[in-house]
PDB file of C-alpha atoms and ligand atoms in Angstrom:
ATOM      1  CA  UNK A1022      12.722  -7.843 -17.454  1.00 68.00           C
ATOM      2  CA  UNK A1023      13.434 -11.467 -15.461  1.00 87.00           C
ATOM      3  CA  UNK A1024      13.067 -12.338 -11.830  1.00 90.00           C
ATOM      4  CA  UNK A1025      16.424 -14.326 -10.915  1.00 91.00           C
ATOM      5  CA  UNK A1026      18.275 -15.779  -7.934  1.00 93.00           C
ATOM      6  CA  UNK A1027      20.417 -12.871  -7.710  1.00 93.00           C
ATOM      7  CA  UNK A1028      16.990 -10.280  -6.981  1.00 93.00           C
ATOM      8  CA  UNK A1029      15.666 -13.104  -5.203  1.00 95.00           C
ATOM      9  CA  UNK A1030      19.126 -13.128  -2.957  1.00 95.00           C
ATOM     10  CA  UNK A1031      18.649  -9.587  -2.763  1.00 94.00           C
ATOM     11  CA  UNK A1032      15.207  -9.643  -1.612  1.00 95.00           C
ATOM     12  CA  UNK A1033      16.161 -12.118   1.410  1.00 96.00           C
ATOM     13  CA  UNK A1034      18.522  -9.538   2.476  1.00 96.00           C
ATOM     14  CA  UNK A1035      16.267  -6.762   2.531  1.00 96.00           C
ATOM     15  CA  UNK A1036      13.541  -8.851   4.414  1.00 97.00           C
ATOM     16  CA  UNK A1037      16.304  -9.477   6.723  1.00 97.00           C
ATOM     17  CA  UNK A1038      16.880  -5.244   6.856  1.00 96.00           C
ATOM     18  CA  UNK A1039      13.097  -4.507   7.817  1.00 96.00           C
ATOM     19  CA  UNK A1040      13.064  -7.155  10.058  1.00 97.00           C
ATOM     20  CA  UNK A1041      16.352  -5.787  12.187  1.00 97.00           C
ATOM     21  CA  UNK A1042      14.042  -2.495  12.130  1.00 95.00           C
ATOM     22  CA  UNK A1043      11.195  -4.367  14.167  1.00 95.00           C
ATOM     23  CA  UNK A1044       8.879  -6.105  11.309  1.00 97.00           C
ATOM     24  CA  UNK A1045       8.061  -9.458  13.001  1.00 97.00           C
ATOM     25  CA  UNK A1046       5.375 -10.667  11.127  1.00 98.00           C
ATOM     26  CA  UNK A1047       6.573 -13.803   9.306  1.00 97.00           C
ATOM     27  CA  UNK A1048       4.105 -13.945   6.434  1.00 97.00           C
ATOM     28  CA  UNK A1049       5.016  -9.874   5.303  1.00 98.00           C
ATOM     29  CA  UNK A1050       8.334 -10.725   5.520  1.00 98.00           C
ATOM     30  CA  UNK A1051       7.513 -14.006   3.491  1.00 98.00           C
ATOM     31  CA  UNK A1052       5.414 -11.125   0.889  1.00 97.00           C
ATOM     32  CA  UNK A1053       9.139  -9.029   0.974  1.00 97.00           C
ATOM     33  CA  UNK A1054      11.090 -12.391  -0.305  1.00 97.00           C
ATOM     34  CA  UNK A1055       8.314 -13.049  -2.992  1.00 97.00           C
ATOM     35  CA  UNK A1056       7.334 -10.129  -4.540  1.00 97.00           C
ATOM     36  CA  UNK A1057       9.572  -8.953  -7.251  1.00 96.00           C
ATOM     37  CA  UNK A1058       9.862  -5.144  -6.327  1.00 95.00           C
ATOM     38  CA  UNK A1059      12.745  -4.472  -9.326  1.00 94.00           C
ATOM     39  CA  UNK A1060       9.808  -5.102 -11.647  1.00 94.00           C
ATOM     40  CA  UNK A1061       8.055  -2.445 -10.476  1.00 94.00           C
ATOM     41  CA  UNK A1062      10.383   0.435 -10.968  1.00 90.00           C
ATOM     42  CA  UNK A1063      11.351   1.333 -14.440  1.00 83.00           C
ATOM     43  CA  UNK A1064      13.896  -0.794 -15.781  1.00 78.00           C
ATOM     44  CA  UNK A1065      17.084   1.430 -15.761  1.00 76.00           C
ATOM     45  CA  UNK A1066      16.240   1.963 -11.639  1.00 80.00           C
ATOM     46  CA  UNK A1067      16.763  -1.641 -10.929  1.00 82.00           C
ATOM     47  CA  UNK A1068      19.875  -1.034  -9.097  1.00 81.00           C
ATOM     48  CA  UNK A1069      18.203   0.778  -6.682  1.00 87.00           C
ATOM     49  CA  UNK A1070      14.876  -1.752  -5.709  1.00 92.00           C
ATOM     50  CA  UNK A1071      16.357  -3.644  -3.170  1.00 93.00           C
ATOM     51  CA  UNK A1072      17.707  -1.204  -1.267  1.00 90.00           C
ATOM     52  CA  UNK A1073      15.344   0.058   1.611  1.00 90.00           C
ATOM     53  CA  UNK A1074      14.071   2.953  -0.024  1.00 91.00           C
ATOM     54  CA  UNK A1075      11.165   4.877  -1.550  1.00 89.00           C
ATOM     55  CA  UNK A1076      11.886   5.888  -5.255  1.00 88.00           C
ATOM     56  CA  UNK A1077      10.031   7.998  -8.252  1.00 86.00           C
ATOM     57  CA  UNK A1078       7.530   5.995 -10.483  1.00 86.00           C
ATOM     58  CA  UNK A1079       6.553   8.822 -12.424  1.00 83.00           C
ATOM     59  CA  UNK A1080       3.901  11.536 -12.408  1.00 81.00           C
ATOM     60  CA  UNK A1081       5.960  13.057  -9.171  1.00 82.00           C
ATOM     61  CA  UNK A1082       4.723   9.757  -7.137  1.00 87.00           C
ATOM     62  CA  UNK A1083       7.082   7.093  -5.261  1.00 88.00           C
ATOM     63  CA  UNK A1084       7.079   3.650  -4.619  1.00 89.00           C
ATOM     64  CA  UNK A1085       7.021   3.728  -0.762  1.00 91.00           C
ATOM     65  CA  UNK A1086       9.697   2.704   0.968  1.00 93.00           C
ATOM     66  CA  UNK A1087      10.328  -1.826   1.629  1.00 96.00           C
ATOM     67  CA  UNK A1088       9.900  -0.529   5.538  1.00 96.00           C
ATOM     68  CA  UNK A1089       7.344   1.606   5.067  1.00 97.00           C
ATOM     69  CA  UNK A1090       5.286  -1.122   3.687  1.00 97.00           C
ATOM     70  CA  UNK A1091       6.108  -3.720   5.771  1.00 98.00           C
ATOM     71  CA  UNK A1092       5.195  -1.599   8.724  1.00 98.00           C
ATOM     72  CA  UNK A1093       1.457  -0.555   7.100  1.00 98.00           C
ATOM     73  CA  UNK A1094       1.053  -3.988   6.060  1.00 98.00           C
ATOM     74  CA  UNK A1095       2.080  -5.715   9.684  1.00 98.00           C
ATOM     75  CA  UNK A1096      -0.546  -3.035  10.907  1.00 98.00           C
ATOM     76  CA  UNK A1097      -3.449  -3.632   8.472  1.00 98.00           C
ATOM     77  CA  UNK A1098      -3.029  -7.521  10.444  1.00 98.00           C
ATOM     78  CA  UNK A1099      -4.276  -9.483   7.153  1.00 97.00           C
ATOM     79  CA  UNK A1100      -6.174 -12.487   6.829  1.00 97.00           C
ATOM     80  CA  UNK A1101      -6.436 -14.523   3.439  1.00 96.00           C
ATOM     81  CA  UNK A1102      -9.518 -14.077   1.818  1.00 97.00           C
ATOM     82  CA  UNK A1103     -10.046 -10.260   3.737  1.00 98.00           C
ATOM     83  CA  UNK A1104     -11.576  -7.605   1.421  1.00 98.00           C
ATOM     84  CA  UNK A1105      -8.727  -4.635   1.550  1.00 98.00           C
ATOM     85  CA  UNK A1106      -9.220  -2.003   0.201  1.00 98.00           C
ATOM     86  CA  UNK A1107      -6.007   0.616  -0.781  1.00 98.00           C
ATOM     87  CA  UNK A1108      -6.142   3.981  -1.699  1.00 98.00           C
ATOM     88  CA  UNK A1109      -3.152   5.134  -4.040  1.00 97.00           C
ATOM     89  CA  UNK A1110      -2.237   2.127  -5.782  1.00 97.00           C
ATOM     90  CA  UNK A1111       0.835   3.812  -7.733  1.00 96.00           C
ATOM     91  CA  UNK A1112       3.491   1.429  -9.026  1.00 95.00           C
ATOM     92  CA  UNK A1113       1.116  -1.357  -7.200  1.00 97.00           C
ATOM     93  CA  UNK A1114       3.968  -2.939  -5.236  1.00 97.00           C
ATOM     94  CA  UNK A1115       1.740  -2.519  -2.474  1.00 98.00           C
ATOM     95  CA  UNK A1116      -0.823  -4.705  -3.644  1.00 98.00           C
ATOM     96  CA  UNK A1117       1.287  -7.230  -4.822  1.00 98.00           C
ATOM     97  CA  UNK A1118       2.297  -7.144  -1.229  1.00 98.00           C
ATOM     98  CA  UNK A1119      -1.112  -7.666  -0.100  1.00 98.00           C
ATOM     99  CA  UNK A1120      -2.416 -10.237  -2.811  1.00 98.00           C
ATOM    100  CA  UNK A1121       0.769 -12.524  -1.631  1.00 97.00           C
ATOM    101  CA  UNK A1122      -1.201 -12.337   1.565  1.00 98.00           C
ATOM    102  CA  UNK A1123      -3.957 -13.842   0.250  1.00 98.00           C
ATOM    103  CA  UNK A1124      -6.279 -10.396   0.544  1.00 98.00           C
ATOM    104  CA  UNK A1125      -8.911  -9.637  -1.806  1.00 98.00           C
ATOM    105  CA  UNK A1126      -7.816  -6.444  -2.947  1.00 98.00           C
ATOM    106  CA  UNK A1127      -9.390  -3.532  -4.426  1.00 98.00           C
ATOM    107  CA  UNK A1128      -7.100  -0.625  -4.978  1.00 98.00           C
ATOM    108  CA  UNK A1129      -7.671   3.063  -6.169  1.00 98.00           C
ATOM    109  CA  UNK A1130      -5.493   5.814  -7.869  1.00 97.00           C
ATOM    110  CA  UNK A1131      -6.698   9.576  -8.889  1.00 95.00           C
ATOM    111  CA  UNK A1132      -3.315   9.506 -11.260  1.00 94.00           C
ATOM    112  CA  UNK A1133      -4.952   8.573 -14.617  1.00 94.00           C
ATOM    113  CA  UNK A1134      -1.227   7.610 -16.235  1.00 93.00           C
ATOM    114  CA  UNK A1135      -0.153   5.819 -13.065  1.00 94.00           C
ATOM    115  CA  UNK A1136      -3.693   4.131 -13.476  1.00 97.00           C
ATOM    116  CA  UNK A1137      -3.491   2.890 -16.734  1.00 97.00           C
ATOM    117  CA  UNK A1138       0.513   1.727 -16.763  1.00 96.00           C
ATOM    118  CA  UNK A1139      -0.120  -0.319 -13.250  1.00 97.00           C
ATOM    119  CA  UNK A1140      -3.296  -1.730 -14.342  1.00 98.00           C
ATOM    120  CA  UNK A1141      -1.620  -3.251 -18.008  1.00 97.00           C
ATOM    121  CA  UNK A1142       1.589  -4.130 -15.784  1.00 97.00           C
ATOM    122  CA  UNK A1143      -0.669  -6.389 -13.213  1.00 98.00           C
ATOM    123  CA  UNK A1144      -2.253  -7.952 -16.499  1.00 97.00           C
ATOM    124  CA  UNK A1145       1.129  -8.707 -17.667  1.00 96.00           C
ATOM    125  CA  UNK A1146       2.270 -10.205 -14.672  1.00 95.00           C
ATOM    126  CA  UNK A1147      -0.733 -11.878 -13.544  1.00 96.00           C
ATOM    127  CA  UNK A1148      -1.627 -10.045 -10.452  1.00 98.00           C
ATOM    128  CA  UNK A1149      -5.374 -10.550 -10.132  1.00 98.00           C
ATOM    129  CA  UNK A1150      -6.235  -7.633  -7.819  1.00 98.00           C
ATOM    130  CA  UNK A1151     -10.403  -7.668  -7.172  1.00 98.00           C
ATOM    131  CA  UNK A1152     -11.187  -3.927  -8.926  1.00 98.00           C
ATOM    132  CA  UNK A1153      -8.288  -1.258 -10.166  1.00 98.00           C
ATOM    133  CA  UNK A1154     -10.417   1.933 -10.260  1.00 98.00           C
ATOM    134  CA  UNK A1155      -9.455   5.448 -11.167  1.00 97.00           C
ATOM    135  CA  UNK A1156     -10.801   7.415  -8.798  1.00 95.00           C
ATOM    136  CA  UNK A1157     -10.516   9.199  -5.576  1.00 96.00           C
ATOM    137  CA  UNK A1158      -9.804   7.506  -2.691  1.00 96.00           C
ATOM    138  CA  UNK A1159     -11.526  10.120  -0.311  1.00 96.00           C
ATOM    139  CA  UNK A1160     -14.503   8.610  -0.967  1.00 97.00           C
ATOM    140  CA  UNK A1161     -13.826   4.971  -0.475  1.00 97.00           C
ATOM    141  CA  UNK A1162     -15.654   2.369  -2.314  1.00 98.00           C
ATOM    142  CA  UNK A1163     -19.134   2.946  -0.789  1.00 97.00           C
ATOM    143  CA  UNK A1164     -20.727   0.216  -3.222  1.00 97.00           C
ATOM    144  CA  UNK A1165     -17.869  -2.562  -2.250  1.00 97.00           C
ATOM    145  CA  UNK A1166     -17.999  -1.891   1.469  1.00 97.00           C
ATOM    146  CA  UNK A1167     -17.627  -2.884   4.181  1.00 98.00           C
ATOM    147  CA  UNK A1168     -14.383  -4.124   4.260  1.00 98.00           C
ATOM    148  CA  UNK A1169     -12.039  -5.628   6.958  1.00 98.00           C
ATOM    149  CA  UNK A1170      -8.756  -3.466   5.809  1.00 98.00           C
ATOM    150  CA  UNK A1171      -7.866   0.069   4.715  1.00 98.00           C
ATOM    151  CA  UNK A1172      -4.783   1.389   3.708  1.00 98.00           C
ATOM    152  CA  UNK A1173      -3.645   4.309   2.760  1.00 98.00           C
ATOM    153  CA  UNK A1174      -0.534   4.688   1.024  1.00 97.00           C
ATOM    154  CA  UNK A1175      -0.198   8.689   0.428  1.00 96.00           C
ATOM    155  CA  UNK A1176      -0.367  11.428   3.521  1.00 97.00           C
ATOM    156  CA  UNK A1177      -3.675  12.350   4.554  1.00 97.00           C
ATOM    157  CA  UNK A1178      -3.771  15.597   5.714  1.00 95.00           C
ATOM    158  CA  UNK A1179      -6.863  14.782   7.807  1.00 95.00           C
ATOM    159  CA  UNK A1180      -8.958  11.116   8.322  1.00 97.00           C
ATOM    160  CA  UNK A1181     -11.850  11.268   5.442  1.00 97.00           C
ATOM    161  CA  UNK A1182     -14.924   9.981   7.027  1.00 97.00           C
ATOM    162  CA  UNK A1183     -16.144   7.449   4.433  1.00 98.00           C
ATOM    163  CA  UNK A1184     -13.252   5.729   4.846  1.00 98.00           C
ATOM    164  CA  UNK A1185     -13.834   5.059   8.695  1.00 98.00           C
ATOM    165  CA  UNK A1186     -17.436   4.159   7.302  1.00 98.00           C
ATOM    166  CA  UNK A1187     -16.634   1.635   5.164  1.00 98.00           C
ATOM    167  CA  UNK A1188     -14.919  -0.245   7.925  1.00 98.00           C
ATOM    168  CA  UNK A1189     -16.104  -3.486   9.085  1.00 98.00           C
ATOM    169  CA  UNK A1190     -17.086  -4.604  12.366  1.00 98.00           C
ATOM    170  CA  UNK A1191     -13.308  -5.652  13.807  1.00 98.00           C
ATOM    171  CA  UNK A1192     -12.033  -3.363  10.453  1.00 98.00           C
ATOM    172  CA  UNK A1193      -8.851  -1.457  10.435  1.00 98.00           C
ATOM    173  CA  UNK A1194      -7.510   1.559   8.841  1.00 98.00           C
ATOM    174  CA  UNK A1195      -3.786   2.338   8.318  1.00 98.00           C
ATOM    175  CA  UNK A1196      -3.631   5.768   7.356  1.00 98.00           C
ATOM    176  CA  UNK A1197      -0.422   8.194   7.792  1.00 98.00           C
ATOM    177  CA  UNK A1198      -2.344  11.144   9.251  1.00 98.00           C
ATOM    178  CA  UNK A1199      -0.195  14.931   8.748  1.00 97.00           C
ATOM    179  CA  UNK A1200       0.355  17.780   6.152  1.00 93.00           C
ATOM    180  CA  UNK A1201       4.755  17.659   5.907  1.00 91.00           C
ATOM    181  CA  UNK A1202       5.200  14.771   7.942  1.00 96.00           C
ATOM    182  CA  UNK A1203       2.480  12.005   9.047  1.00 97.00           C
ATOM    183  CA  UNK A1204       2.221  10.239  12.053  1.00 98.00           C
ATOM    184  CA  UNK A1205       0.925   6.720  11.124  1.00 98.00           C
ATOM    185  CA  UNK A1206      -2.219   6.015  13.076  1.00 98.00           C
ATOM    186  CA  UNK A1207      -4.022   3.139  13.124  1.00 98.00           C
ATOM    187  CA  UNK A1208      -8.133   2.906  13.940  1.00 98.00           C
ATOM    188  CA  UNK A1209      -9.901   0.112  14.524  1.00 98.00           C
ATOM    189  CA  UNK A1210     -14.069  -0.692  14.542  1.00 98.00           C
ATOM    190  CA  UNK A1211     -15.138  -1.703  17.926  1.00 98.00           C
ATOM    191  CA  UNK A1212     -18.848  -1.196  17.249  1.00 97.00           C
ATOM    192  CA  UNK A1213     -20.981   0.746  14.928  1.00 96.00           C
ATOM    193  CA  UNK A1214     -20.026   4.256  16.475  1.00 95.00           C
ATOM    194  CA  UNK A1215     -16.632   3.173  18.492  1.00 98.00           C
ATOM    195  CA  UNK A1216     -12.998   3.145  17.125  1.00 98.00           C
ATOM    196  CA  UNK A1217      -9.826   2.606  18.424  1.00 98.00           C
ATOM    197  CA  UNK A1218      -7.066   4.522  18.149  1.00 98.00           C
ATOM    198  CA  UNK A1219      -3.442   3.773  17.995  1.00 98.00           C
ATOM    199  CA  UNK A1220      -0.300   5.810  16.905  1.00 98.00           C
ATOM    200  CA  UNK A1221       2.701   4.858  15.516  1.00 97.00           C
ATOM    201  CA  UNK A1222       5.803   6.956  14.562  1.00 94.00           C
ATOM    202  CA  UNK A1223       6.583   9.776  12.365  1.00 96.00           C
ATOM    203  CA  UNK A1224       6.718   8.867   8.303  1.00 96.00           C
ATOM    204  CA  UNK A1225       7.417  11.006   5.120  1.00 94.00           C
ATOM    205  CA  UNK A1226       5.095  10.378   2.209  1.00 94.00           C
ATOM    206  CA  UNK A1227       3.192  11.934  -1.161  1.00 93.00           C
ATOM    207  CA  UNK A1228       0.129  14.019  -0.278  1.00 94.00           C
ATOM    208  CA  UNK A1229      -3.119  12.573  -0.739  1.00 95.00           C
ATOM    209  CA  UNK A1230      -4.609  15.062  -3.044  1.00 92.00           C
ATOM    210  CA  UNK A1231      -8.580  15.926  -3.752  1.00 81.00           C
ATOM    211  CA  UNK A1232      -9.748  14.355  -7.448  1.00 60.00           C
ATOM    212  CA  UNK A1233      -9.367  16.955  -9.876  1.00 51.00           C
ATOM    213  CA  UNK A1234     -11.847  15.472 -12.173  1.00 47.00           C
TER     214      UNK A1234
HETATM  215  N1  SAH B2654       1.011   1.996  -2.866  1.00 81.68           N
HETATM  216  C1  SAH B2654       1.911   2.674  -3.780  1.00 81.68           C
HETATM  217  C2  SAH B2654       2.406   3.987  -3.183  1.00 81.68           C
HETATM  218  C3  SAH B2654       2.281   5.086  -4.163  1.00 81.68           C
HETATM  219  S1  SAH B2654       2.501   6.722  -3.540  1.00 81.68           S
HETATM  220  C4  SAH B2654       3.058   1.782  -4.199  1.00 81.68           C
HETATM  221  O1  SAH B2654       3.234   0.717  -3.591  1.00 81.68           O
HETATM  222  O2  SAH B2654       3.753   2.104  -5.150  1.00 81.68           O
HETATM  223  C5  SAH B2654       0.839   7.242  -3.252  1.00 81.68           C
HETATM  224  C6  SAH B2654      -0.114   7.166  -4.410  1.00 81.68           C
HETATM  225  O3  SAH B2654      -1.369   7.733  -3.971  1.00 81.68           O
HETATM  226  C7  SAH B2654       0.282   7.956  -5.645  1.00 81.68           C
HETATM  227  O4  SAH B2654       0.285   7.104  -6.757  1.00 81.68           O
HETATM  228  C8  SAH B2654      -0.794   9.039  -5.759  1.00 81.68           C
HETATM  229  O5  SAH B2654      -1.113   9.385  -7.093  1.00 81.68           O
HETATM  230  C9  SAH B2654      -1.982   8.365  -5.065  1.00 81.68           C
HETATM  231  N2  SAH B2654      -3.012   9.283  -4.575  1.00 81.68           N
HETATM  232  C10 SAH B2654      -2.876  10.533  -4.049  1.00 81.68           C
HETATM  233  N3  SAH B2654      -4.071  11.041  -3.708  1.00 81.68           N
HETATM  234  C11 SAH B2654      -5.009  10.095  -4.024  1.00 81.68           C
HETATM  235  C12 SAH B2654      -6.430  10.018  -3.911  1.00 81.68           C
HETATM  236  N4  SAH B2654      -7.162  11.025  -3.417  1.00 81.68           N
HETATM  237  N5  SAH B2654      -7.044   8.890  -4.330  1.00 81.68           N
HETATM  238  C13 SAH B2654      -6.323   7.838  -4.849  1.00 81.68           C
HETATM  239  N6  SAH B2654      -4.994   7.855  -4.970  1.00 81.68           N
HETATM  240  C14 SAH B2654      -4.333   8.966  -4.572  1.00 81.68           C
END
């Protein structure tokens, strides 16, 4: 599989798509143009990456849709160089999305095949994330904290309370909060005990699920 004008072409239309929905930040729009989303579905699925959709990657997951991460990402308000931290790294378009922002990114998935396929398919294309880890994003990344974004990229059925712990100072968590549909709610760290925060729309997405292991 190739990256060419014609995806490239494509891609500059579908920036131009989640912008007419209200993305205004020029540097994720910038990440939409670069990042070659095709490559991230399986091959015979290309057809489909460009248009503004989620789509299966396998073990019943999705790639989220171009919007969908746009919007989280515009939210999470990145700086280069800020530790992020992910939680459901799936076909790891997302943190291809956040690397071309210049994040350092760690990123965790309880899927053990979705795991192991991403992490060989970032090798391959030389995405240099900080740490893939197989794990379960409930519980954060105590030893790696505190960090100045979280995202979450599955439905949280309720806020887990290491995440909101592992927050910096100024930190803020993106998490699509809801059992059948999420609302997407944003909280960020005024103090050591204070958040703020901020809701944002109704969104459809795979459950975040307890580890199994
Ligand atoms: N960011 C991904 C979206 C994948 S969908 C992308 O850009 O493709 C959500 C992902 O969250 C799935 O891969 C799912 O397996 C994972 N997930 C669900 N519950 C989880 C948990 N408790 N910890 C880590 N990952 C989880």
């Amino acid at each position: 599989m190739q990256d060419t004008l014609k995806h490239k072409g494509l891609r500059n239309k579908l920036a131009e798509i989640v912008a007419d929905q209200g993305i205004t930040d020029t540097k994720v729009l910038e990440a939409i143009k670069n990042v070659p989303r095709h490559l991230f579905l399986d091959s015979s699925f290309e057809a489909h990456a460009y248009q503004d959709k989620a789509f299966p990657i396998g073990a019943e997951q999705t790639i989220s849709q171009p919007y969908t991460v746009a919007f989280q990402t515009q939210l999470l308000a990145v700086k280069p160089q800020d530790k992020i931290l992910e939680i459901g790294t799936g076909s790891g378009y997302q943190t291809a999305v956040l690397l071309g922002l210049g994040a350092t990114v760690y990123t965790i998935e309880r899927q053990q095949e979705l795991f192991k396929k991403t992490k060989l398919f970032f090798g391959r294309m030389g995405y240099r994330p900080k740490k893939v880890i197989f794990g379960d994003g409930y519980k954060g990344l105590p030893n790696e904290a505190p960090f100045q974004g979280i995202i979450v990229t599955a439905g949280a059925p309720l806020v887990p309370k290491p995440l909101l712990a592992q927050l910096a100072i100024g930190g803020r968590l993106v998490i699509p909060v809801g059992q059948t549909e999420q609302v997407m709610t944003l909280f960020i760290r005024k103090s050591e005990k204070e958040f703020e925060k901020k809701e944002f729309g109704n969104f459809r997405f795979v459950p975040l699920l307890e580890n199994k292991n």
